[in-house]
Short mmCIF file of C-alpha atoms in Angstrom, two decimals:
data_model
loop_
_atom_site.label_atom_id
_atom_site.label_comp_id
_atom_site.label_asym_id
_atom_site.label_seq_id
_atom_site.Cartn_x
_atom_site.Cartn_y
_atom_site.Cartn_z
CA MET A 1 11.64 -24.27 -0.88
CA THR A 2 11.92 -21.88 2.07
CA VAL A 3 9.51 -19.11 3.03
CA LEU A 4 10.73 -16.51 5.67
CA GLY A 5 7.93 -15.08 7.76
CA ALA A 6 4.59 -16.61 8.75
CA GLY A 7 2.55 -13.47 8.52
CA LEU A 8 -0.28 -12.95 6.03
CA ALA A 9 1.87 -13.03 2.92
CA GLY A 10 4.20 -15.85 4.13
CA SER A 11 1.37 -18.13 5.35
CA GLU A 12 -0.61 -17.68 2.09
CA ALA A 13 2.53 -18.40 0.00
CA ALA A 14 3.39 -21.45 1.99
CA LEU A 15 -0.11 -22.85 1.84
CA GLN A 16 -0.45 -22.10 -1.94
CA LEU A 17 2.78 -23.83 -2.76
CA ALA A 18 2.14 -26.72 -0.39
CA ASP A 19 -1.25 -27.31 -2.08
CA ARG A 20 0.57 -27.46 -5.38
CA GLY A 21 2.88 -30.28 -4.20
CA VAL A 22 5.82 -28.18 -3.22
CA ARG A 23 7.68 -29.06 -0.04
CA VAL A 24 7.79 -25.92 2.06
CA ARG A 25 9.99 -24.96 4.98
CA LEU A 26 8.30 -22.01 6.74
CA VAL A 27 10.52 -20.16 9.10
CA GLU A 28 9.06 -17.88 11.82
CA MET A 29 11.10 -16.34 14.61
CA ARG A 30 8.13 -15.77 16.95
CA PRO A 31 7.58 -16.66 19.82
CA ALA A 32 11.29 -17.36 20.40
CA VAL A 33 12.06 -13.87 19.20
CA GLY A 34 9.37 -11.32 19.64
CA THR A 35 8.56 -7.88 18.03
CA PRO A 36 7.33 -4.70 19.71
CA VAL A 37 3.84 -5.24 18.35
CA HIS A 38 3.20 -9.03 18.18
CA ALA A 39 1.61 -10.72 21.23
CA THR A 40 1.70 -14.35 20.16
CA GLY A 41 3.59 -16.82 18.06
CA SER A 42 0.46 -17.50 15.82
CA CYS A 43 0.71 -17.34 12.17
CA ALA A 44 -1.03 -14.40 10.39
CA GLU A 45 -1.43 -12.46 13.72
CA LEU A 46 -3.18 -9.14 12.98
CA VAL A 47 -1.49 -6.49 15.08
CA CYS A 48 -3.46 -3.42 14.05
CA SER A 49 -7.16 -3.25 12.98
CA ASN A 50 -9.18 -6.41 12.48
CA SER A 51 -10.82 -4.93 9.39
CA LEU A 52 -9.99 -6.16 5.96
CA LYS A 53 -11.89 -3.22 4.43
CA SER A 54 -14.86 -3.00 2.08
CA THR A 55 -16.44 -6.06 0.41
CA LYS A 56 -18.48 -3.96 -2.10
CA PHE A 57 -17.85 -5.07 -5.60
CA GLU A 58 -17.54 -1.58 -6.92
CA SER A 59 -14.70 -0.64 -4.53
CA ALA A 60 -11.02 -1.10 -5.11
CA ALA A 61 -10.91 -3.23 -1.96
CA GLY A 62 -13.84 -5.22 -3.22
CA MET A 63 -12.03 -5.77 -6.55
CA LEU A 64 -9.07 -7.18 -4.63
CA LYS A 65 -11.30 -9.52 -2.71
CA GLU A 66 -12.81 -10.81 -5.92
CA GLU A 67 -9.35 -11.76 -7.00
CA LEU A 68 -8.69 -13.58 -3.71
CA VAL A 69 -11.96 -15.58 -4.00
CA ARG A 70 -11.55 -16.52 -7.70
CA LEU A 71 -7.86 -17.39 -7.38
CA GLY A 72 -8.42 -19.60 -4.30
CA SER A 73 -6.79 -17.67 -1.56
CA ARG A 74 -6.44 -19.85 1.51
CA LEU A 75 -6.24 -17.01 4.08
CA TYR A 76 -9.22 -15.09 2.59
CA ALA A 77 -11.39 -18.25 2.99
CA VAL A 78 -10.32 -18.34 6.65
CA ALA A 79 -11.21 -14.74 6.95
CA LEU A 80 -14.79 -15.40 5.69
CA ARG A 81 -15.29 -18.30 8.11
CA ASN A 82 -14.14 -16.04 11.05
CA ALA A 83 -16.05 -12.85 10.09
CA VAL A 84 -17.68 -10.63 12.62
CA PRO A 85 -20.37 -8.01 11.94
CA ALA A 86 -18.86 -4.91 10.35
CA GLY A 87 -21.45 -3.39 7.97
CA GLY A 88 -20.12 -3.26 4.40
CA ALA A 89 -16.61 -4.35 5.44
CA LEU A 90 -15.03 -7.59 6.28
CA ALA A 91 -13.75 -7.76 9.89
CA VAL A 92 -12.59 -10.88 11.61
CA ASP A 93 -12.20 -12.40 15.05
CA ARG A 94 -8.42 -11.93 15.02
CA GLU A 95 -7.63 -14.66 17.55
CA ALA A 96 -9.90 -17.21 15.84
CA PHE A 97 -8.45 -16.15 12.42
CA ALA A 98 -4.78 -16.57 13.43
CA ARG A 99 -5.63 -19.83 15.35
CA GLU A 100 -7.17 -21.40 12.19
CA VAL A 101 -4.29 -20.19 9.92
CA THR A 102 -1.85 -21.66 12.30
CA ALA A 103 -3.61 -24.99 12.35
CA LEU A 104 -3.73 -25.14 8.58
CA VAL A 105 0.01 -24.54 8.41
CA GLU A 106 0.91 -26.92 11.25
CA GLU A 107 -1.32 -29.69 9.96
CA HIS A 108 -0.27 -29.48 6.28
CA PRO A 109 1.78 -32.56 5.37
CA SER A 110 3.89 -30.55 2.91
CA ILE A 111 4.87 -27.71 5.36
CA ASP A 112 7.57 -27.79 7.96
CA LEU A 113 6.98 -24.89 10.42
CA VAL A 114 10.39 -23.96 11.94
CA ARG A 115 10.58 -21.67 14.89
CA HIS A 116 13.91 -19.73 14.87
CA GLU A 117 15.26 -16.42 13.69
CA ALA A 118 16.73 -16.37 10.18
CA LEU A 119 19.87 -14.26 10.34
CA ASN A 120 21.19 -14.43 6.75
CA LEU A 121 19.45 -14.90 3.45
CA GLY A 122 22.23 -17.14 2.05
CA GLU A 123 22.03 -19.46 5.09
CA ALA A 124 18.17 -19.47 4.92
CA ALA A 125 18.31 -20.49 1.20
CA ARG A 126 20.65 -23.33 1.85
CA GLY A 127 19.06 -26.69 0.58
CA ALA A 128 16.12 -24.94 -1.05
CA ASP A 129 15.50 -24.27 -4.84
CA VAL A 130 13.79 -20.94 -4.17
CA LEU A 131 13.52 -18.45 -1.27
CA VAL A 132 10.53 -16.27 -0.54
CA VAL A 133 11.07 -13.37 1.91
CA ALA A 134 7.85 -12.28 3.61
CA THR A 135 9.21 -10.94 6.94
CA GLY A 136 7.08 -7.84 7.02
CA PRO A 137 7.58 -4.36 8.30
CA LEU A 138 9.38 -5.35 11.46
CA THR A 139 12.03 -7.56 9.81
CA SER A 140 14.81 -8.23 12.34
CA ASP A 141 17.95 -6.16 12.20
CA ALA A 142 20.13 -9.03 11.22
CA LEU A 143 17.97 -10.20 8.34
CA ALA A 144 17.39 -6.58 7.21
CA SER A 145 21.22 -6.16 7.07
CA SER A 146 21.45 -9.31 4.91
CA LEU A 147 18.67 -8.00 2.59
CA ALA A 148 20.47 -4.64 2.34
CA GLU A 149 23.64 -6.38 1.18
CA ALA A 150 21.69 -8.22 -1.50
CA ALA A 151 19.59 -5.27 -2.58
CA GLY A 152 21.82 -2.31 -1.82
CA ALA A 153 21.39 -0.36 1.35
CA GLU A 154 20.23 2.60 -0.60
CA HIS A 155 17.19 0.61 -1.73
CA LEU A 156 16.03 -0.43 1.72
CA ALA A 157 13.89 1.84 3.88
CA PHE A 158 13.05 1.49 7.58
CA PHE A 159 10.39 4.18 8.07
CA ASP A 160 7.24 4.91 6.08
CA ALA A 161 6.63 8.62 5.98
CA ALA A 162 4.03 9.14 3.26
CA ALA A 163 1.92 12.12 2.49
CA PRO A 164 -1.80 11.72 1.75
CA ILE A 165 -3.02 11.14 -1.89
CA VAL A 166 -6.35 12.48 -3.10
CA MET A 167 -8.43 11.59 -6.12
CA ALA A 168 -8.31 14.19 -8.88
CA ASP A 169 -11.97 14.19 -9.67
CA SER A 170 -12.81 15.08 -5.99
CA LEU A 171 -10.96 18.38 -6.18
CA ASP A 172 -12.59 21.79 -6.78
CA GLY A 173 -10.79 23.03 -9.85
CA SER A 174 -12.34 26.55 -9.56
CA LYS A 175 -10.16 27.15 -6.47
CA LEU A 176 -7.01 25.49 -7.78
CA PHE A 177 -4.52 26.70 -10.28
CA ARG A 178 -1.79 24.87 -12.27
CA GLN A 179 1.70 26.38 -12.15
CA SER A 180 5.24 25.43 -11.28
CA ARG A 181 7.20 27.89 -9.20
CA TYR A 182 8.69 30.90 -11.01
CA GLU A 183 6.74 30.02 -14.16
CA ASP A 184 3.91 31.92 -15.76
CA ALA A 185 0.47 30.65 -14.75
CA ASP A 186 -0.61 30.88 -18.41
CA GLY A 187 -4.27 30.97 -17.53
CA GLY A 188 -3.97 28.22 -14.99
CA GLN A 189 -2.99 25.61 -17.70
CA ALA A 190 0.83 25.46 -17.35
CA GLY A 191 3.12 23.73 -14.89
CA ASP A 192 3.50 20.36 -13.25
CA TYR A 193 1.65 21.17 -9.97
CA LEU A 194 -1.76 22.05 -8.91
CA ASN A 195 -1.73 24.84 -6.27
CA ALA A 196 -4.25 25.46 -3.44
CA PRO A 197 -3.95 29.08 -2.41
CA PHE A 198 -4.77 30.22 1.09
CA SER A 199 -5.96 33.64 2.07
CA ARG A 200 -4.57 34.83 5.43
CA ALA A 201 -7.85 33.95 7.26
CA GLU A 202 -8.03 30.56 5.59
CA TYR A 203 -4.47 29.82 6.62
CA GLU A 204 -4.85 30.86 10.17
CA ALA A 205 -7.93 28.71 10.56
CA PHE A 206 -6.18 25.69 9.08
CA ILE A 207 -3.02 26.15 11.19
CA SER A 208 -5.21 26.38 14.41
CA SER A 209 -6.98 23.23 13.57
CA LEU A 210 -3.76 21.46 12.57
CA VAL A 211 -1.89 22.04 15.73
CA THR A 212 -4.76 20.88 17.98
CA ALA A 213 -5.77 17.81 15.88
CA GLU A 214 -5.55 14.25 17.34
CA ARG A 215 -2.34 12.43 16.54
CA VAL A 216 -1.52 8.81 16.35
CA VAL A 217 0.16 7.63 19.53
CA GLN A 218 3.40 6.13 18.44
CA ARG A 219 5.39 3.35 20.21
CA ASP A 220 8.75 4.19 21.62
CA PHE A 221 10.55 2.12 19.11
CA GLU A 222 9.09 4.24 16.28
CA SER A 223 9.30 7.75 17.75
CA ARG A 224 12.97 7.56 18.65
CA ASP A 225 14.15 8.09 15.06
CA LEU A 226 11.06 8.66 12.94
CA PHE A 227 10.70 12.43 13.22
CA GLN A 228 14.39 12.81 12.51
CA ALA A 229 13.78 11.31 9.15
CA CYS A 230 10.85 13.49 8.14
CA GLN A 231 9.08 16.27 9.98
CA PRO A 232 5.28 15.87 10.03
CA ILE A 233 3.45 18.98 8.87
CA GLU A 234 1.76 19.44 12.30
CA GLU A 235 5.16 19.44 13.99
CA ILE A 236 6.44 22.06 11.69
CA ALA A 237 3.37 24.16 12.53
CA ARG A 238 4.10 23.74 16.22
CA LYS A 239 7.32 25.65 15.78
CA GLY A 240 5.28 28.77 14.98
CA PRO A 241 2.18 29.60 12.96
CA ASP A 242 4.19 30.87 10.06
CA ALA A 243 6.70 28.02 9.88
CA PRO A 244 4.77 26.03 7.24
CA ARG A 245 4.72 29.25 5.09
CA PHE A 246 8.41 29.01 4.91
CA GLY A 247 8.24 25.14 4.30
CA PRO A 248 5.75 23.02 2.50
CA LEU A 249 3.18 25.83 2.22
CA LYS A 250 5.56 28.53 0.97
CA PRO A 251 3.97 30.70 -1.73
CA VAL A 252 7.19 32.02 -3.23
CA GLY A 253 7.26 31.84 -7.03
CA LEU A 254 3.47 31.35 -7.43
CA THR A 255 0.88 33.80 -8.74
CA ASP A 256 -2.79 33.11 -8.33
CA PRO A 257 -4.45 34.00 -11.69
CA ARG A 258 -7.63 34.90 -9.92
CA THR A 259 -6.02 37.86 -8.11
CA GLY A 260 -2.80 38.35 -10.00
CA ARG A 261 -0.87 38.25 -6.72
CA ARG A 262 1.14 35.84 -4.69
CA PRO A 263 -1.18 34.00 -2.22
CA TRP A 264 -0.65 34.14 1.54
CA ALA A 265 0.27 30.44 1.46
CA ALA A 266 -0.14 27.57 -0.93
CA LEU A 267 -0.15 23.86 -0.97
CA GLN A 268 1.29 22.13 -4.09
CA LEU A 269 -0.25 18.88 -5.31
CA ARG A 270 1.75 16.62 -7.59
CA ALA A 271 0.39 13.95 -9.88
CA GLU A 272 0.76 10.55 -8.29
CA ASP A 273 0.11 8.51 -11.44
CA ALA A 274 0.79 8.94 -15.11
CA HIS A 275 -2.85 9.41 -15.92
CA GLY A 276 -3.42 12.27 -13.45
CA GLU A 277 -6.14 10.42 -11.66
CA SER A 278 -4.69 11.12 -8.16
CA TYR A 279 -2.55 13.71 -6.49
CA ASN A 280 0.01 13.84 -3.70
CA LEU A 281 -0.10 16.55 -1.02
CA VAL A 282 3.46 17.66 -1.38
CA GLY A 283 5.41 17.88 2.00
CA PHE A 284 2.32 16.82 4.00
CA GLN A 285 3.83 13.83 5.86
CA THR A 286 1.63 13.53 8.95
CA ASN A 287 1.01 11.75 12.15
CA LEU A 288 -2.64 12.76 12.46
CA THR A 289 -5.32 10.08 12.81
CA PHE A 290 -7.17 9.19 9.57
CA PRO A 291 -10.48 10.89 10.67
CA GLU A 292 -8.48 14.06 11.70
CA GLN A 293 -6.62 14.05 8.37
CA ARG A 294 -10.10 14.04 6.63
CA ARG A 295 -11.40 16.84 8.85
CA VAL A 296 -8.31 19.12 8.84
CA PHE A 297 -7.01 18.70 5.25
CA CYS A 298 -10.49 19.24 3.86
CA MET A 299 -10.05 22.91 5.15
CA ILE A 300 -7.60 23.40 2.37
CA PRO A 301 -9.07 25.52 -0.35
CA GLY A 302 -10.12 23.23 -3.23
CA LEU A 303 -9.93 20.06 -1.09
CA GLU A 304 -13.28 20.60 0.79
CA HIS A 305 -14.70 17.46 -0.75
CA ALA A 306 -11.45 15.56 -1.22
CA GLU A 307 -11.61 11.76 -1.56
CA PHE A 308 -8.46 10.23 0.03
CA ALA A 309 -6.88 7.40 -2.05
CA ARG A 310 -4.35 6.99 0.74
CA TYR A 311 -4.03 8.76 4.05
CA GLY A 312 -0.63 9.96 5.37
CA VAL A 313 1.22 7.56 7.50
CA MET A 314 4.40 7.66 9.62
CA HIS A 315 5.58 4.47 11.28
CA ARG A 316 8.32 1.94 11.45
CA ASN A 317 8.16 -0.01 8.12
CA THR A 318 11.03 -2.07 6.53
CA PHE A 319 10.43 -2.23 2.77
CA VAL A 320 12.42 -2.28 -0.52
CA ASP A 321 12.49 0.20 -3.30
CA ALA A 322 10.15 -2.04 -5.41
CA PRO A 323 10.40 0.04 -8.65
CA ARG A 324 14.14 -0.47 -8.68
CA LEU A 325 14.34 -4.05 -7.34
CA LEU A 326 11.28 -6.11 -8.23
CA GLY A 327 9.92 -7.59 -11.38
CA PRO A 328 6.22 -8.09 -11.94
CA ASP A 329 6.62 -11.64 -10.70
CA LEU A 330 7.95 -10.13 -7.35
CA ARG A 331 11.32 -11.66 -8.04
CA LEU A 332 14.36 -9.68 -6.54
CA ARG A 333 16.45 -8.53 -9.56
CA ALA A 334 19.15 -6.76 -7.66
CA SER A 335 22.70 -7.68 -8.67
CA GLY A 336 23.58 -8.70 -5.16
CA ALA A 337 20.78 -11.28 -5.16
CA ALA A 338 22.91 -13.79 -7.21
CA ALA A 339 25.18 -14.27 -4.17
CA ILE A 340 22.24 -15.94 -2.33
CA GLY A 341 22.48 -18.87 -4.64
CA VAL A 342 18.80 -19.31 -5.44
CA PRO A 343 16.03 -17.14 -6.92
CA VAL A 344 14.54 -14.84 -4.37
CA PHE A 345 11.00 -13.52 -4.24
CA LEU A 346 9.58 -10.88 -1.91
CA ALA A 347 5.90 -10.73 -0.69
CA GLY A 348 3.91 -8.68 1.77
CA GLN A 349 4.77 -5.26 3.15
CA ILE A 350 8.47 -5.79 2.72
CA ALA A 351 7.78 -5.80 -0.94
CA GLY A 352 6.35 -2.25 -0.69
CA THR A 353 2.66 -2.71 -0.42
CA GLU A 354 0.25 -1.77 2.25
CA GLY A 355 -2.79 -3.54 3.59
CA TYR A 356 -3.97 -6.88 4.89
CA CYS A 357 -5.54 -8.18 1.70
CA GLU A 358 -2.70 -6.71 -0.32
CA ALA A 359 -0.29 -8.87 1.69
CA ILE A 360 -2.33 -11.93 1.19
CA ARG A 361 -2.73 -11.36 -2.50
CA SER A 362 1.01 -10.75 -2.85
CA GLY A 363 1.76 -14.01 -1.15
CA LEU A 364 -0.56 -15.78 -3.59
CA HIS A 365 1.03 -14.00 -6.48
CA ALA A 366 4.59 -14.91 -5.34
CA ALA A 367 3.36 -18.51 -5.02
CA VAL A 368 2.15 -18.59 -8.54
CA SER A 369 5.46 -17.01 -9.82
CA VAL A 370 7.41 -19.68 -7.88
CA ALA A 371 5.24 -22.50 -9.07
CA ALA A 372 5.68 -21.37 -12.63
CA LEU A 373 9.48 -21.16 -12.14
CA LEU A 374 9.60 -24.67 -10.72
CA LYS A 375 7.66 -25.97 -13.74
CA GLY A 376 10.03 -24.28 -16.05
CA ARG A 377 7.56 -21.91 -17.60
CA ALA A 378 6.65 -18.27 -17.49
CA ALA A 379 3.67 -17.21 -15.42
CA PRO A 380 0.93 -15.35 -17.24
CA SER A 381 1.12 -11.58 -16.90
CA LEU A 382 -1.46 -10.09 -14.44
CA PRO A 383 -3.64 -7.66 -16.31
CA ILE A 384 -3.26 -3.96 -15.24
CA GLU A 385 -7.10 -3.66 -15.21
CA THR A 386 -7.26 -5.80 -12.13
CA ALA A 387 -6.81 -4.31 -8.67
CA PHE A 388 -3.52 -6.16 -7.75
CA GLY A 389 -2.38 -5.92 -11.41
CA ALA A 390 -2.61 -2.11 -11.18
CA LEU A 391 -0.77 -2.14 -7.88
CA LEU A 392 1.95 -4.30 -9.16
CA ALA A 393 2.44 -2.24 -12.30
CA TYR A 394 2.71 0.93 -10.19
CA ALA A 395 5.00 -0.64 -7.55
CA THR A 396 7.43 -2.23 -10.11
CA ASP A 397 7.47 0.58 -12.77
CA PRO A 398 11.06 1.95 -12.74
CA ALA A 399 9.45 5.32 -13.70
CA THR A 400 7.90 5.53 -10.23
CA VAL A 401 9.99 7.86 -8.15
CA ASP A 402 10.13 8.46 -4.49
CA TYR A 403 8.23 5.27 -3.91
CA GLN A 404 6.19 4.86 -0.79
CA PRO A 405 4.11 1.79 0.04
CA MET A 406 0.67 1.80 -1.56
CA HIS A 407 -2.61 -0.05 -1.29
CA VAL A 408 -5.06 -0.74 -4.00
CA ASN A 409 -7.09 2.35 -5.13
CA PHE A 410 -8.80 3.56 -8.20
CA GLY A 411 -6.13 6.31 -8.69
CA ILE A 412 -3.71 3.70 -10.05
CA LEU A 413 -6.02 1.92 -12.39
CA PRO A 414 -5.85 2.85 -16.10
CA PRO A 415 -8.67 5.36 -16.91
CA PHE A 416 -11.19 4.72 -19.63
CA GLU A 417 -10.65 6.43 -22.90
CA GLN A 418 -14.09 8.12 -22.66
CA ARG A 419 -14.55 9.43 -19.14
CA ILE A 420 -17.56 8.34 -17.10
CA ARG A 421 -18.58 11.32 -15.14
CA ASN A 422 -20.80 9.64 -12.55
CA LYS A 423 -18.42 8.35 -9.88
CA ARG A 424 -20.55 5.41 -8.86
CA GLU A 425 -20.95 4.38 -12.50
CA ARG A 426 -17.33 4.79 -13.15
CA TYR A 427 -16.27 2.71 -10.16
CA ARG A 428 -18.60 -0.15 -11.10
CA ALA A 429 -17.26 0.05 -14.68
CA TYR A 430 -13.75 -0.34 -13.24
CA ALA A 431 -14.82 -3.35 -11.26
CA GLU A 432 -16.62 -4.98 -14.17
CA ARG A 433 -13.64 -4.41 -16.53
CA GLY A 434 -11.34 -5.88 -13.90
CA SER A 435 -13.61 -8.86 -13.52
CA ARG A 436 -13.42 -9.56 -17.26
CA ALA A 437 -9.68 -9.18 -17.30
CA LEU A 438 -9.41 -11.49 -14.31
CA ALA A 439 -11.36 -14.17 -16.24
CA VAL A 440 -8.80 -14.08 -19.05
CA TYR A 441 -6.06 -14.39 -16.42
CA GLU A 442 -7.75 -17.34 -14.75
CA ASP A 443 -7.93 -19.18 -18.07
CA GLU A 444 -4.21 -18.56 -18.78
CA LEU A 445 -3.41 -19.84 -15.28
CA ALA A 446 -5.58 -22.96 -15.83
CA ASN A 447 -3.95 -23.60 -19.20
CA ALA A 448 -0.53 -23.38 -17.54
CA ASP A 449 -1.64 -25.66 -14.74
CA LEU A 450 -1.09 -22.98 -12.23
CA LEU A 451 -4.56 -22.31 -10.94
CA LEU A 452 -5.49 -23.49 -7.47
CA HIS A 453 -9.37 -23.65 -7.65
CA ALA A 454 -11.43 -21.79 -5.05
CA SER A 455 -12.87 -24.96 -3.72
CA ALA A 456 -9.50 -25.89 -2.32
CA GLY A 457 -9.57 -22.81 -0.04
CA GLY A 458 -13.29 -22.97 0.75
CA ALA A 459 -14.13 -19.60 -0.83
CA GLN A 460 -16.80 -19.51 -3.42
CA GLY A 461 -18.68 -16.88 -5.37
CA ARG A 462 -18.03 -13.13 -5.59
CA CYS A 463 -16.77 -11.12 -2.68
CA ASP A 464 -20.17 -9.35 -2.22
CA GLY A 465 -21.92 -12.75 -1.86
CA ALA A 466 -23.07 -13.08 -5.52
#
C-alpha cells in the first residue's frame, strides 16, 4: 500500500501497517520540496510547540494518551523515550524525537521511504491496494487540487478560522439569557442561543483590551489571504470602537429579561454539541494568542471563569469537510474517490482534526481500518466513550455543520444520565468510563487479529505511569 506524507499520522500509519506484515511505500516530498514551516526532511518533524499536552489520566488529553499506550502506538513510545521535563505535560526533544522516528521508518524492512512530491492521487495509488493520505495542513497545491477533484472543491478548505469554544458548566448562568433574535425571551428559557449582555462600561473596557491584546505573528504565506476569508474580531474592533456592535456583538432583536431592555452589546453563544456541553462564541474568529484569549474573553459578562475547550485559531490549514466525506473508519466516501482506483483513507490534520496526539491516533486508527480491509473483515467500532471515539463521532457526523478542526475535549464526550456536579469527579468518571470502553474495544481488536500489542512499540502501562 502507499502512504502519502511522513508526518505524525503518516509515520504512525506506515509503522503500524508494516508491523502487521503489510508492504508500505511511504512518500514524503521533503527535503526535495520544502514547506514554509519545515526545516528538515525528517519524519514526524514538530514545527510548532514541542508539547504533547497533559498526561493526567482525568484529562481529555490524558485519555487520548491512554489509548495510544494500550493500542501500541509506535510514535507515542518514541515520545516517551525522548521526553523532557514539562510538569504535568509530555514534551519532547523535537530533534531527537524526529531523528528516532526517521530511523524506525528507514530501517523497517517492510517500509520503502520514497523522497519525491506526489502530484496526483491516481498516480500515487498506482500499484497499491490501498492509499492513505496524511499530507497535513500544508499539502502541496498540486496534490490539494487532485484531492479537490476527488472530494469536491466545495469540501476542501485551505484556512482554519475557528472561534473559541467554552465548556457550558463554566459559564455564569445568572448573567446570561437564552433567546434567539426577535423572539420572546420567555423568562430566559427560549431560543437556540445563550446571550452575554454588555453594559456600555463593560463593552468599552472589553474593546479597549481587545484592540491592544497580543496577537499571533503570522507568516507571510498565511497573512496574504487569511483575513480576506474571515475577519478576526480584533480587526473588526480596530475599524472603530462601535464596529463590533454592528457585527458579531450587535444587540438588535434581543431583550435582556433582567432589565426588559436591549443590551448595549451582546455576544451570542451557540451549542457546539448535541448535548449542550460546550458553546461556540459566534463570530469570534481571532488571531489573539491563547493567554490573551483567556484574559480578554473572560471580560465578557458570564464568561469570567470560562474553561476553553478550544481556543480560536486562524492559520493556513488544508483539511476536508469530514462530516460530509469521511466514514468512521476514515475512508473517503466521496463519489469522486472511485476514479482513483483503490480505497482511499485520510489521517492527520487533513482529515479535520487538531493536535499532535490526535494526528498520531488517527494514523493508528487508519492503519487498523486498512488492516481490516486487507483481511476482508470489518474493523470493530470505536466506542464513543473513548477520547478519539468521541472526536471521530463528532468529526464524521453528517449532522455536524460548519465543521472546523477539533481536538479531543470533554465537551464532545457523551454526558452521564445523572450529572456529576463536581468537575474533578466528573472528569475522572469520564476517564474511567472511557478506560472500560477501551478494554472492550481492545478485546474486539484482539479477536479480529487487529491488535498490535503495546510491547511492540515499547510503551507500557497507563499514560500517567500507573
